[in-house]
Amino acid sequence: MLYFQVLKQFFLRLFARWRSLRYLSLSIACFLSIVLVSWVVMAQSRPVVLRMLIPAPDAPPLAPLVKAFEQQHPNIRIELVEGPNATNLVEDLYTSAFLLGDSPYDLVNMDVVWTPKFAAAGWLMDLSDRVTPAELARFSPVDVAGSRYEDKLYRLPMRSDVGLLYYRKDLLDEAGLQPPETFEQLLQTSKTLQSQGKVPWGYVWQGRQYEGAVAMFVEVLKGYGGFWINPDTKEVGLDRPETVQAINFLRRTINDGVSPPGVTTYVEEDTRRFFQGGQAAFLRSWPYVWTLANAEDSELRGKVGIQPMVHAPGEESGACLGGWGLGISKTTPHPREAWQAVQFFSSVEPLRDFILKEGYTPSIREFFNDPEMVAKYEHFPQMQEAVDNAVLRPPIAQYAQASDILQRYLSAALTNRMSPEVAMQRATGETRRLLGVEG
Ligand code: GLC
């Protein structure tokens, strides 16, 4: 009997322990499932972050567009990483990020001149199949051409850009002078206004050793009938007499006291401040200057005219094509969200607000003659012609190196460290070696 009592007690305890063990494991399982489910829910509701590096001054104008996109897509956030204010320096940062692998940038805010290099290196997603011909037809053909490499599409244009000559309409009117058409007239008109004491300097342009100087230079070169690199034949035109004439014109602006000596250190914003501060009668720059020069607090409001760059007699004006667009990094872990962003940032309505507010050169063709746009920016129809006839910097995969060679030797010639002839012979030799063509 006792034996049975003991056995019963034993089984009862075992059962009780087993029950509590079962409860314990059940509780642990419940707890773990709750943790797991809430983790999954949290991960799903946490927004995807898309990173993009941009030149710092471009961040504030882009902010309202980013906000509008995030409101439409609450599951996506866009982080604008602010970089230096020189396109080639921003390009260097993207390049090192891509070379290191696993780029932290999902979206690539691209200057038109980066497309061939980035595409050839395999850093960008091919977007060709995602856009219909009808959608592409909304953009200016030159902006689409600048987004392609070997027949594939790698970016969608957000805004175009084109070099222009700004002049002080008020000063020319007072002096009874016409805006200049040739290089020589630009020098003469400047000197007349300067000698009349209307303005301390005549003409400002971007002369620092950087990409902006190259953009400025291709316009002067075209105005003398010269060329830099023929992208189809790889012919290099830097050792031709037209190139030396173009450099000599720029050197003359300084030697004749028309441009300030400091011009060889200026980037776009230095020249804009100089001109907007009433220091010069003429400025070469991009259309963004129009909006700032005509802002309510600008002393030049209503006093500025624009026209194509001057040229040599018998030659045509050169306007450099610039512009920015969006591509997608090939290694992004969020290709779907990145594409949603690219679609939004290149579509008509968001871009309408962006262009209306900032006065950038439209990439969407219909904006040039849109009544609301023209009411605010009367020069837009004229700009369409400039864009259509713009000079493309050579769309070649080695563009960054070719530009670097030109920047170095152009700067040496402009600052009298080398004669234009020697500088351009060396630049030609290096460029030919880069492109693998014989001299
Ligand atoms: C502007 C143009 C760009 C060009 C740069 C040079 O940002 O849009 O294409 O390379 O100026 O400074």
Short mmCIF file of C-alpha atoms and ligand atoms in Angstrom, two decimals:
data_model
loop_
_atom_site.label_atom_id
_atom_site.label_comp_id
_atom_site.label_asym_id
_atom_site.label_seq_id
_atom_site.Cartn_x
_atom_site.Cartn_y
_atom_site.Cartn_z
CA MET A 1 0.00 0.00 0.00
CA LEU A 2 2.70 2.36 1.03
CA TYR A 3 4.46 1.51 -2.12
CA PHE A 4 1.44 2.68 -4.18
CA GLN A 5 1.16 5.87 -2.11
CA VAL A 6 4.77 6.76 -2.85
CA LEU A 7 4.38 5.95 -6.53
CA LYS A 8 1.25 8.11 -6.76
CA GLN A 9 3.01 11.03 -5.05
CA PHE A 10 5.89 10.65 -7.43
CA PHE A 11 3.68 10.75 -10.54
CA LEU A 12 1.59 13.64 -9.22
CA ARG A 13 4.76 15.75 -8.66
CA LEU A 14 6.15 14.75 -12.00
CA PHE A 15 2.91 15.74 -13.70
CA ALA A 16 2.80 19.08 -11.81
CA ARG A 17 6.40 19.85 -12.80
CA TRP A 18 5.74 18.75 -16.34
CA ARG A 19 2.68 21.02 -16.43
CA SER A 20 4.61 23.99 -15.16
CA LEU A 21 7.42 23.16 -17.56
CA ARG A 22 4.90 23.05 -20.35
CA TYR A 23 3.50 26.41 -19.27
CA LEU A 24 6.97 27.81 -19.09
CA SER A 25 7.89 26.68 -22.58
CA LEU A 26 4.53 27.82 -23.87
CA SER A 27 5.09 31.25 -22.33
CA ILE A 28 8.58 31.48 -23.85
CA ALA A 29 7.21 30.50 -27.26
CA CYS A 30 4.44 33.13 -26.95
CA PHE A 31 6.94 35.78 -25.93
CA LEU A 32 9.27 34.96 -28.80
CA SER A 33 6.42 35.04 -31.33
CA ILE A 34 5.30 38.45 -30.05
CA VAL A 35 8.87 39.77 -30.37
CA LEU A 36 9.18 38.31 -33.85
CA VAL A 37 5.83 39.64 -35.07
CA SER A 38 6.43 43.13 -33.69
CA TRP A 39 9.93 43.14 -35.23
CA VAL A 40 8.49 42.24 -38.63
CA VAL A 41 5.73 44.85 -38.25
CA MET A 42 8.22 47.50 -37.16
CA ALA A 43 10.60 46.66 -39.98
CA GLN A 44 7.75 46.94 -42.43
CA SER A 45 6.55 50.28 -41.11
CA ARG A 46 10.08 51.75 -40.85
CA PRO A 47 10.57 53.87 -43.98
CA VAL A 48 13.15 52.91 -46.57
CA VAL A 49 15.85 55.60 -46.73
CA LEU A 50 17.21 56.56 -50.14
CA ARG A 51 20.49 58.48 -50.02
CA MET A 52 21.71 60.89 -52.65
CA LEU A 53 24.78 63.15 -52.73
CA ILE A 54 24.30 66.63 -54.21
CA PRO A 55 26.27 69.89 -54.41
CA ALA A 56 25.37 71.78 -51.20
CA PRO A 57 23.75 74.83 -52.89
CA ASP A 58 21.33 72.50 -54.73
CA ALA A 59 19.87 71.11 -51.50
CA PRO A 60 17.52 73.98 -50.47
CA PRO A 61 15.86 74.24 -53.93
CA LEU A 62 15.32 70.47 -53.95
CA ALA A 63 13.87 70.29 -50.42
CA PRO A 64 10.22 71.10 -51.36
CA LEU A 65 10.29 68.40 -54.03
CA VAL A 66 11.66 65.88 -51.55
CA LYS A 67 8.90 66.81 -49.11
CA ALA A 68 6.18 66.40 -51.74
CA PHE A 69 7.58 62.98 -52.68
CA GLU A 70 7.72 61.82 -49.07
CA GLN A 71 4.12 62.89 -48.51
CA GLN A 72 3.03 60.77 -51.46
CA HIS A 73 5.26 57.87 -50.35
CA PRO A 74 5.18 57.71 -46.54
CA ASN A 75 7.23 54.49 -46.62
CA ILE A 76 10.20 56.21 -48.30
CA ARG A 77 12.51 58.91 -47.00
CA ILE A 78 15.10 60.74 -49.08
CA GLU A 79 18.28 61.83 -47.42
CA LEU A 80 20.16 64.57 -49.27
CA VAL A 81 23.85 64.38 -48.44
CA GLU A 82 25.40 67.78 -49.12
CA GLY A 83 28.70 67.71 -51.01
CA PRO A 84 31.10 70.40 -52.30
CA ASN A 85 29.97 73.10 -54.70
CA ALA A 86 31.90 71.92 -57.76
CA THR A 87 30.55 69.23 -60.01
CA ASN A 88 33.93 67.50 -60.44
CA LEU A 89 34.42 67.25 -56.66
CA VAL A 90 30.97 65.71 -56.20
CA GLU A 91 31.76 63.33 -59.03
CA ASP A 92 35.00 62.32 -57.27
CA LEU A 93 33.02 61.47 -54.13
CA TYR A 94 30.53 59.31 -56.04
CA THR A 95 33.45 57.68 -57.87
CA SER A 96 35.29 56.73 -54.67
CA ALA A 97 32.06 55.42 -53.15
CA PHE A 98 31.44 53.23 -56.19
CA LEU A 99 35.06 52.05 -56.36
CA LEU A 100 34.96 50.98 -52.71
CA GLY A 101 31.89 48.89 -53.55
CA ASP A 102 28.56 48.91 -51.74
CA SER A 103 27.97 52.61 -52.43
CA PRO A 104 26.00 54.34 -49.68
CA TYR A 105 24.07 56.24 -52.38
CA ASP A 106 20.90 54.73 -53.82
CA LEU A 107 20.13 57.63 -56.15
CA VAL A 108 22.76 59.34 -58.27
CA ASN A 109 22.23 63.05 -58.89
CA MET A 110 24.17 63.33 -62.12
CA ASP A 111 25.66 66.17 -64.10
CA VAL A 112 25.13 65.52 -67.81
CA VAL A 113 28.89 64.99 -68.31
CA TRP A 114 29.09 62.06 -65.90
CA THR A 115 26.74 59.71 -67.77
CA PRO A 116 29.24 57.95 -70.09
CA LYS A 117 31.81 57.33 -67.35
CA PHE A 118 29.34 56.06 -64.74
CA ALA A 119 27.49 53.93 -67.28
CA ALA A 120 30.67 52.45 -68.80
CA ALA A 121 31.92 51.58 -65.31
CA GLY A 122 28.72 49.61 -64.66
CA TRP A 123 27.69 51.72 -61.66
CA LEU A 124 24.18 52.58 -62.87
CA MET A 125 20.99 50.65 -63.51
CA ASP A 126 19.87 50.53 -67.13
CA LEU A 127 16.53 52.35 -67.27
CA SER A 128 15.90 51.86 -70.99
CA ASP A 129 12.97 49.45 -70.62
CA ARG A 130 11.20 51.49 -67.98
CA VAL A 131 10.44 54.57 -70.04
CA THR A 132 8.27 54.65 -73.13
CA PRO A 133 9.29 56.65 -76.21
CA ALA A 134 6.27 58.92 -75.57
CA GLU A 135 7.51 59.67 -72.05
CA LEU A 136 11.00 60.44 -73.36
CA ALA A 137 9.61 62.73 -76.04
CA ARG A 138 8.55 65.18 -73.32
CA PHE A 139 12.21 66.06 -72.72
CA SER A 140 14.52 68.11 -74.93
CA PRO A 141 16.37 65.71 -77.26
CA VAL A 142 19.78 67.03 -76.11
CA ASP A 143 18.91 66.22 -72.49
CA VAL A 144 17.90 62.69 -73.45
CA ALA A 145 21.07 62.31 -75.52
CA GLY A 146 23.07 63.35 -72.45
CA SER A 147 21.32 60.63 -70.44
CA ARG A 148 22.30 57.81 -72.80
CA TYR A 149 25.42 55.77 -73.24
CA GLU A 150 25.76 53.29 -76.10
CA ASP A 151 22.02 53.46 -76.81
CA LYS A 152 20.96 52.70 -73.25
CA LEU A 153 19.28 55.14 -70.92
CA TYR A 154 20.89 55.68 -67.50
CA ARG A 155 19.26 58.78 -66.07
CA LEU A 156 16.17 60.95 -66.40
CA PRO A 157 16.71 64.70 -66.76
CA MET A 158 15.44 66.96 -63.98
CA ARG A 159 16.69 70.21 -65.37
CA SER A 160 18.73 71.36 -68.29
CA ASP A 161 21.31 74.13 -68.30
CA VAL A 162 22.84 76.31 -70.93
CA GLY A 163 25.56 78.98 -70.87
CA LEU A 164 24.39 82.57 -71.50
CA LEU A 165 25.82 86.06 -71.62
CA TYR A 166 24.25 88.44 -69.10
CA TYR A 167 24.52 92.17 -69.67
CA ARG A 168 23.54 95.37 -67.89
CA LYS A 169 20.66 96.58 -70.04
CA ASP A 170 20.38 99.80 -68.03
CA LEU A 171 24.04 100.77 -68.56
CA LEU A 172 24.00 99.99 -72.27
CA ASP A 173 20.80 102.02 -72.71
CA GLU A 174 22.24 104.99 -70.78
CA ALA A 175 25.35 104.89 -72.97
CA GLY A 176 23.31 104.38 -76.16
CA LEU A 177 25.15 101.12 -76.92
CA GLN A 178 23.94 97.82 -78.39
CA PRO A 179 24.69 94.47 -76.74
CA PRO A 180 27.89 93.06 -78.31
CA GLU A 181 27.84 90.23 -80.83
CA THR A 182 31.53 89.57 -81.31
CA PHE A 183 34.43 89.02 -78.91
CA GLU A 184 35.97 92.27 -80.07
CA GLN A 185 32.74 94.22 -79.43
CA LEU A 186 32.50 92.71 -75.95
CA LEU A 187 35.97 94.09 -75.16
CA GLN A 188 35.26 97.49 -76.73
CA THR A 189 31.84 97.96 -75.12
CA SER A 190 33.28 96.97 -71.75
CA LYS A 191 36.10 99.50 -72.08
CA THR A 192 33.67 102.26 -73.09
CA LEU A 193 31.43 101.63 -70.06
CA GLN A 194 34.48 101.42 -67.79
CA SER A 195 36.00 104.62 -69.13
CA GLN A 196 32.68 106.40 -68.62
CA GLY A 197 32.91 105.35 -64.98
CA LYS A 198 29.65 103.37 -65.19
CA VAL A 199 31.17 100.16 -63.91
CA PRO A 200 34.60 99.20 -62.51
CA TRP A 201 35.02 96.05 -64.63
CA GLY A 202 33.71 94.86 -67.97
CA TYR A 203 33.34 91.11 -68.06
CA VAL A 204 33.43 88.23 -65.52
CA TRP A 205 33.72 84.53 -66.31
CA GLN A 206 34.65 81.31 -64.47
CA GLY A 207 38.42 80.89 -64.59
CA ARG A 208 39.29 78.60 -61.69
CA GLN A 209 40.84 75.23 -62.50
CA TYR A 210 37.63 73.14 -62.38
CA GLU A 211 34.83 71.81 -64.58
CA GLY A 212 33.09 75.20 -64.74
CA ALA A 213 36.07 76.69 -66.61
CA VAL A 214 35.83 73.91 -69.19
CA ALA A 215 32.12 74.63 -69.70
CA MET A 216 32.93 78.32 -70.17
CA PHE A 217 35.86 77.52 -72.47
CA VAL A 218 33.98 75.26 -74.92
CA GLU A 219 31.72 78.23 -75.65
CA VAL A 220 34.62 80.55 -76.51
CA LEU A 221 36.22 77.75 -78.52
CA LYS A 222 33.02 77.22 -80.54
CA GLY A 223 32.79 80.99 -81.03
CA TYR A 224 36.19 80.84 -82.78
CA GLY A 225 35.12 77.83 -84.84
CA GLY A 226 37.28 75.37 -82.87
CA PHE A 227 36.54 72.10 -81.10
CA TRP A 228 37.93 70.03 -78.24
CA ILE A 229 37.35 66.34 -78.98
CA ASN A 230 35.23 64.81 -81.72
CA PRO A 231 33.49 61.98 -79.84
CA ASP A 232 33.02 59.86 -82.98
CA THR A 233 36.48 60.05 -84.50
CA LYS A 234 38.35 60.82 -81.23
CA GLU A 235 40.09 63.65 -83.10
CA VAL A 236 41.57 66.23 -80.70
CA GLY A 237 41.34 69.89 -81.78
CA LEU A 238 43.28 71.56 -78.97
CA ASP A 239 46.47 72.19 -80.95
CA ARG A 240 44.63 74.12 -83.66
CA PRO A 241 44.98 77.89 -84.09
CA GLU A 242 41.31 78.42 -83.02
CA THR A 243 42.11 77.09 -79.55
CA VAL A 244 45.00 79.48 -79.13
CA GLN A 245 42.79 82.35 -80.34
CA ALA A 246 40.17 81.40 -77.75
CA ILE A 247 42.75 81.41 -74.94
CA ASN A 248 44.22 84.66 -76.18
CA PHE A 249 40.80 86.30 -76.01
CA LEU A 250 40.42 85.25 -72.37
CA ARG A 251 43.95 86.43 -71.56
CA ARG A 252 43.22 89.74 -73.23
CA THR A 253 40.17 90.31 -71.04
CA ILE A 254 42.57 90.29 -68.07
CA ASN A 255 45.52 92.07 -69.70
CA ASP A 256 43.29 94.85 -71.03
CA GLY A 257 41.75 95.40 -67.58
CA VAL A 258 38.30 94.29 -68.74
CA SER A 259 38.19 91.31 -66.37
CA PRO A 260 39.55 91.46 -62.83
CA PRO A 261 42.81 89.50 -62.33
CA GLY A 262 41.03 87.38 -59.71
CA VAL A 263 38.78 85.93 -62.43
CA THR A 264 41.19 82.98 -62.77
CA THR A 265 40.12 81.88 -59.27
CA TYR A 266 36.37 82.40 -59.71
CA VAL A 267 33.60 79.77 -59.77
CA GLU A 268 29.98 80.51 -60.74
CA GLU A 269 28.92 81.99 -57.43
CA ASP A 270 31.94 84.33 -57.21
CA THR A 271 31.12 85.71 -60.63
CA ARG A 272 27.42 86.06 -59.86
CA ARG A 273 28.09 88.02 -56.66
CA PHE A 274 30.57 90.21 -58.51
CA PHE A 275 28.07 90.99 -61.26
CA GLN A 276 25.07 91.30 -58.94
CA GLY A 277 27.06 93.67 -56.74
CA GLY A 278 27.34 96.04 -59.72
CA GLN A 279 31.05 95.36 -60.33
CA ALA A 280 30.86 94.24 -63.97
CA ALA A 281 28.79 94.97 -67.07
CA PHE A 282 28.86 91.43 -68.53
CA LEU A 283 28.78 87.94 -67.06
CA ARG A 284 28.96 84.47 -68.56
CA SER A 285 26.87 82.05 -66.51
CA TRP A 286 23.91 79.64 -66.32
CA PRO A 287 20.21 80.58 -66.16
CA TYR A 288 19.99 80.24 -62.36
CA VAL A 289 21.51 83.74 -62.18
CA TRP A 290 18.41 85.28 -63.77
CA THR A 291 16.21 84.45 -60.78
CA LEU A 292 18.72 85.73 -58.23
CA ALA A 293 19.60 88.90 -60.18
CA ASN A 294 15.88 89.73 -60.41
CA ALA A 295 15.00 88.85 -56.82
CA GLU A 296 13.25 91.54 -54.77
CA ASP A 297 16.37 92.38 -52.79
CA SER A 298 18.68 92.48 -55.83
CA GLU A 299 20.02 95.85 -56.90
CA LEU A 300 19.94 94.59 -60.48
CA ARG A 301 16.23 93.74 -60.51
CA GLY A 302 14.87 94.57 -63.99
CA LYS A 303 18.26 95.82 -65.22
CA VAL A 304 19.65 92.66 -66.77
CA GLY A 305 19.43 91.29 -70.30
CA ILE A 306 20.54 87.90 -71.62
CA GLN A 307 21.73 86.75 -75.00
CA PRO A 308 23.82 83.99 -76.56
CA MET A 309 27.58 84.14 -76.06
CA VAL A 310 29.53 86.38 -78.43
CA HIS A 311 31.54 84.87 -81.30
CA ALA A 312 34.17 85.75 -83.89
CA PRO A 313 32.91 87.40 -87.09
CA GLY A 314 31.54 84.75 -89.45
CA GLU A 315 31.32 82.12 -86.68
CA GLU A 316 28.40 81.01 -84.49
CA SER A 317 27.72 81.38 -80.78
CA GLY A 318 28.53 78.46 -78.57
CA ALA A 319 26.31 77.67 -75.60
CA CYS A 320 27.50 74.82 -73.40
CA LEU A 321 24.88 72.25 -72.48
CA GLY A 322 24.76 71.48 -68.77
CA GLY A 323 22.08 69.91 -66.68
CA TRP A 324 21.26 67.48 -63.92
CA GLY A 325 19.28 64.27 -63.77
CA LEU A 326 18.71 61.20 -61.64
CA GLY A 327 20.11 57.72 -62.05
CA ILE A 328 19.95 54.66 -59.79
CA SER A 329 22.97 53.03 -58.24
CA LYS A 330 23.28 49.42 -59.42
CA THR A 331 24.02 48.17 -55.92
CA THR A 332 21.09 49.83 -54.15
CA PRO A 333 19.17 47.44 -51.90
CA HIS A 334 16.01 49.44 -52.74
CA PRO A 335 15.69 49.47 -56.54
CA ARG A 336 11.87 49.59 -56.44
CA GLU A 337 11.71 52.64 -54.19
CA ALA A 338 14.59 54.31 -56.05
CA TRP A 339 12.69 53.95 -59.31
CA GLN A 340 9.57 55.46 -57.69
CA ALA A 341 11.73 58.46 -56.74
CA VAL A 342 13.26 58.83 -60.22
CA GLN A 343 9.78 58.68 -61.76
CA PHE A 344 8.48 61.37 -59.42
CA PHE A 345 11.47 63.69 -59.80
CA SER A 346 11.27 63.60 -63.58
CA SER A 347 7.51 63.96 -63.98
CA VAL A 348 5.68 67.01 -65.20
CA GLU A 349 3.83 68.31 -62.15
CA PRO A 350 6.65 68.22 -59.55
CA LEU A 351 9.06 69.65 -62.11
CA ARG A 352 6.61 72.44 -62.97
CA ASP A 353 6.71 73.65 -59.33
CA PHE A 354 10.48 73.24 -59.18
CA ILE A 355 11.21 75.17 -62.38
CA LEU A 356 8.60 77.86 -61.66
CA LYS A 357 10.15 78.56 -58.31
CA GLU A 358 13.84 78.36 -59.22
CA GLY A 359 13.88 79.50 -62.86
CA TYR A 360 16.21 76.67 -63.90
CA THR A 361 16.34 75.72 -67.57
CA PRO A 362 13.50 73.24 -68.14
CA SER A 363 14.25 69.74 -69.36
CA ILE A 364 10.53 69.30 -70.15
CA ARG A 365 9.96 70.91 -73.53
CA GLU A 366 6.44 72.22 -73.03
CA PHE A 367 7.63 74.45 -70.17
CA PHE A 368 9.56 76.76 -72.48
CA ASN A 369 6.33 78.16 -73.92
CA ASP A 370 3.99 77.48 -71.01
CA PRO A 371 2.05 80.74 -70.31
CA GLU A 372 2.60 80.58 -66.55
CA MET A 373 6.32 80.02 -67.02
CA VAL A 374 6.69 82.73 -69.66
CA ALA A 375 4.77 85.20 -67.48
CA LYS A 376 7.48 84.78 -64.85
CA TYR A 377 10.46 84.04 -67.11
CA GLU A 378 10.01 85.93 -70.34
CA HIS A 379 13.34 84.61 -71.66
CA PHE A 380 12.23 80.95 -71.66
CA PRO A 381 11.22 80.78 -75.35
CA GLN A 382 14.62 82.24 -76.25
CA MET A 383 16.34 79.70 -74.01
CA GLN A 384 14.73 76.80 -75.86
CA GLU A 385 16.66 77.80 -78.96
CA ALA A 386 19.88 78.04 -76.94
CA VAL A 387 19.32 74.53 -75.54
CA ASP A 388 18.58 73.08 -78.96
CA ASN A 389 21.81 74.48 -80.37
CA ALA A 390 23.94 73.82 -77.32
CA VAL A 391 27.43 72.32 -77.50
CA LEU A 392 27.76 68.97 -75.75
CA ARG A 393 31.01 68.44 -73.92
CA PRO A 394 32.34 65.21 -75.49
CA PRO A 395 30.18 62.28 -74.30
CA ILE A 396 33.03 59.80 -73.85
CA ALA A 397 33.74 57.36 -71.03
CA GLN A 398 37.11 59.06 -70.32
CA TYR A 399 35.46 62.48 -70.00
CA ALA A 400 36.61 63.15 -66.41
CA GLN A 401 40.27 62.58 -67.30
CA ALA A 402 40.02 64.55 -70.56
CA SER A 403 38.45 67.45 -68.68
CA ASP A 404 41.13 67.24 -66.00
CA ILE A 405 43.85 67.57 -68.66
CA LEU A 406 42.15 70.58 -70.22
CA GLN A 407 41.54 72.18 -66.81
CA ARG A 408 45.24 71.92 -65.89
CA TYR A 409 46.66 73.29 -69.13
CA LEU A 410 43.97 75.92 -69.62
CA SER A 411 44.62 77.21 -66.13
CA ALA A 412 48.40 77.24 -66.76
CA ALA A 413 47.85 79.32 -69.91
CA LEU A 414 45.35 81.70 -68.28
CA THR A 415 47.63 82.39 -65.35
CA ASN A 416 50.70 82.94 -67.58
CA ARG A 417 52.51 79.87 -66.29
CA MET A 418 52.75 78.55 -69.85
CA SER A 419 52.23 80.01 -73.29
CA PRO A 420 48.88 79.04 -74.84
CA GLU A 421 50.71 77.24 -77.66
CA VAL A 422 52.87 75.06 -75.40
CA ALA A 423 50.01 74.43 -72.98
CA MET A 424 47.69 73.27 -75.74
CA GLN A 425 50.33 71.12 -77.43
CA ARG A 426 50.86 69.30 -74.15
CA ALA A 427 47.12 69.05 -73.53
CA THR A 428 46.68 67.61 -77.02
CA GLY A 429 49.42 65.01 -76.50
CA GLU A 430 48.00 63.88 -73.14
CA THR A 431 44.47 63.77 -74.48
CA ARG A 432 45.50 61.72 -77.51
CA ARG A 433 47.34 59.26 -75.28
CA LEU A 434 44.27 59.04 -73.03
CA LEU A 435 42.05 58.26 -76.00
CA GLY A 436 44.59 55.90 -77.54
CA VAL A 437 44.86 57.81 -80.82
CA GLU A 438 48.02 58.67 -82.71
CA GLY A 439 49.13 62.28 -83.09
C1 GLC B 1 26.33 73.64 -64.03
C2 GLC B 1 25.95 72.75 -65.19
C3 GLC B 1 26.84 71.54 -65.26
C4 GLC B 1 28.28 71.98 -65.32
C5 GLC B 1 28.62 72.85 -64.11
C6 GLC B 1 30.03 73.39 -64.22
O1 GLC B 1 26.00 73.02 -62.84
O2 GLC B 1 24.61 72.34 -65.09
O3 GLC B 1 26.52 70.75 -66.37
O4 GLC B 1 29.15 70.89 -65.41
O5 GLC B 1 27.72 73.93 -64.03
O6 GLC B 1 30.37 74.15 -63.10
#
